[in-house]
Coordinates of N, CA and C in Angstrom, one line a residue:
M1 N -29.3 10.7 -29.0 CA -29.2 12.1 -29.7 C -27.6 12.7 -28.4
S2 N -26.3 12.7 -28.9 CA -25.4 12.8 -28.5 C -24.6 14.3 -29.4
E3 N -23.8 14.5 -28.7 CA -22.8 15.2 -29.4 C -21.1 16.3 -29.0
A4 N -20.5 17.1 -29.7 CA -18.8 16.2 -29.1 C -19.2 18.1 -28.4
N5 N -18.3 17.6 -27.0 CA -18.3 19.6 -26.4 C -17.1 19.6 -26.9
S6 N -16.7 21.0 -26.1 CA -15.4 21.3 -25.8 C -14.0 20.6 -26.1
N7 N -13.9 19.5 -24.4 CA -12.9 18.5 -24.4 C -12.3 17.9 -25.0
N8 N -13.4 17.4 -27.0 CA -13.2 16.6 -27.4 C -14.0 15.0 -26.9
R9 N -14.9 15.3 -26.5 CA -15.9 14.0 -25.9 C -17.0 14.3 -26.4
E10 N -17.8 13.2 -26.8 CA -19.1 12.6 -27.1 C -19.9 12.7 -25.7
T11 N -21.1 13.9 -25.9 CA -22.4 13.4 -24.5 C -23.0 12.6 -24.9
T12 N -22.8 11.7 -24.8 CA -24.5 10.4 -24.4 C -25.4 10.0 -23.7
S13 N -26.5 9.6 -24.0 CA -27.2 8.8 -22.8 C -27.1 7.1 -22.8
I14 N -27.1 6.1 -21.9 CA -27.6 4.9 -21.9 C -28.4 4.5 -20.6
R15 N -28.9 3.3 -21.5 CA -29.4 3.0 -20.3 C -28.6 1.3 -20.0
I16 N -29.0 1.2 -18.4 CA -28.5 0.6 -17.6 C -29.4 0.4 -16.5
D17 N -29.0 -1.0 -15.5 CA -29.0 -1.9 -14.7 C -28.7 -0.1 -13.4
P18 N -29.6 -0.1 -12.4 CA -29.4 1.1 -11.7 C -28.7 0.6 -10.7
K19 N -28.6 -0.8 -10.3 CA -27.9 -1.4 -9.4 C -26.8 -1.6 -10.0
L20 N -25.8 -1.9 -11.0 CA -24.8 -1.8 -11.9 C -24.2 -0.9 -11.8
W21 N -25.4 0.6 -12.6 CA -24.4 1.6 -12.2 C -24.5 2.1 -10.8
K22 N -24.8 2.0 -9.7 CA -24.3 2.4 -8.0 C -22.9 1.3 -8.4
E23 N -22.9 0.2 -8.3 CA -21.8 -0.4 -7.5 C -20.7 0.5 -9.0
A24 N -21.3 1.0 -9.9 CA -20.2 1.9 -11.0 C -19.2 2.7 -10.4
K25 N -20.4 3.6 -10.3 CA -20.1 4.3 -9.5 C -19.3 4.2 -8.1
M26 N -19.4 3.6 -7.3 CA -18.5 3.3 -6.0 C -17.3 3.0 -6.2
K27 N -17.3 2.0 -7.3 CA -15.7 1.7 -8.0 C -15.2 2.9 -8.3
A28 N -16.0 3.9 -9.6 CA -15.2 5.1 -9.5 C -14.5 5.9 -8.3
L29 N -15.0 6.7 -7.6 CA -14.9 6.7 -6.4 C -13.7 6.3 -5.2
E30 N -13.9 4.7 -5.8 CA -12.6 4.3 -5.2 C -11.6 4.8 -5.5
K31 N -11.6 5.0 -6.6 CA -10.1 5.4 -7.7 C -10.0 6.8 -7.6
D32 N -11.2 7.6 -7.3 CA -11.5 9.2 -7.5 C -10.9 9.2 -8.7
M33 N -12.0 8.7 -9.9 CA -12.0 9.1 -10.5 C -13.8 9.3 -11.0
S34 N -14.3 10.2 -11.8 CA -15.6 11.0 -12.5 C -16.2 9.6 -12.9
I35 N -17.5 8.9 -12.9 CA -18.1 8.0 -13.7 C -17.6 8.2 -15.0
G36 N -17.8 9.3 -15.7 CA -17.2 9.8 -17.0 C -15.2 8.7 -17.2
Q37 N -15.3 9.3 -16.5 CA -13.8 8.9 -16.7 C -13.4 7.3 -16.0
Y38 N -13.8 6.9 -15.7 CA -14.5 5.0 -15.2 C -14.7 4.5 -15.9
I39 N -15.7 5.0 -17.2 CA -16.0 4.0 -18.3 C -15.5 4.2 -19.5
E40 N -15.2 5.2 -19.7 CA -13.4 5.9 -21.0 C -12.5 5.4 -20.5
E41 N -11.5 4.5 -19.3 CA -11.2 3.7 -19.3 C -10.8 2.6 -19.6
L42 N -12.3 1.9 -19.0 CA -12.6 0.6 -19.5 C -12.7 0.5 -20.5
I43 N -13.7 1.8 -21.4 CA -13.6 1.1 -23.3 C -12.4 0.8 -23.4
I44 N -11.2 1.9 -23.0 CA -10.2 2.2 -23.7 C -9.7 1.1 -24.0
K45 N -9.5 0.4 -22.5 CA -8.9 -1.1 -22.6 C -9.6 -2.3 -22.9
D46 N -11.0 -1.8 -22.6 CA -11.4 -3.2 -23.8 C -11.2 -3.1 -25.6
V47 N -10.8 -1.9 -25.6 CA -11.0 -1.9 -27.5 C -9.1 -1.8 -27.4
K48 N -8.5 -1.9 -26.5 CA -7.4 -1.4 -27.3 C -6.5 -3.6 -26.5
N49 N -7.4 -4.1 -25.8 CA -7.3 -5.7 -25.6 C -7.7 -6.3 -26.8
K50 N -8.6 -5.3 -28.1 CA -8.9 -6.3 -29.3 C -8.6 -6.1 -30.5
K51 N -7.5 -5.5 -30.1 CA -6.7 -5.2 -31.5 C -5.7 -6.1 -31.0

């Protein structure tokens, strides 16, 4: 289940390998980003590459 929040963002939940999640969080920290910002950036890049 998901819902839109006041920042025009979708709140959602995913299932992901715990080791991969830890690596992604570390990568986000290296880039001084939240995990949400990091994932959104990756999705945007992937979607733009598909067009």
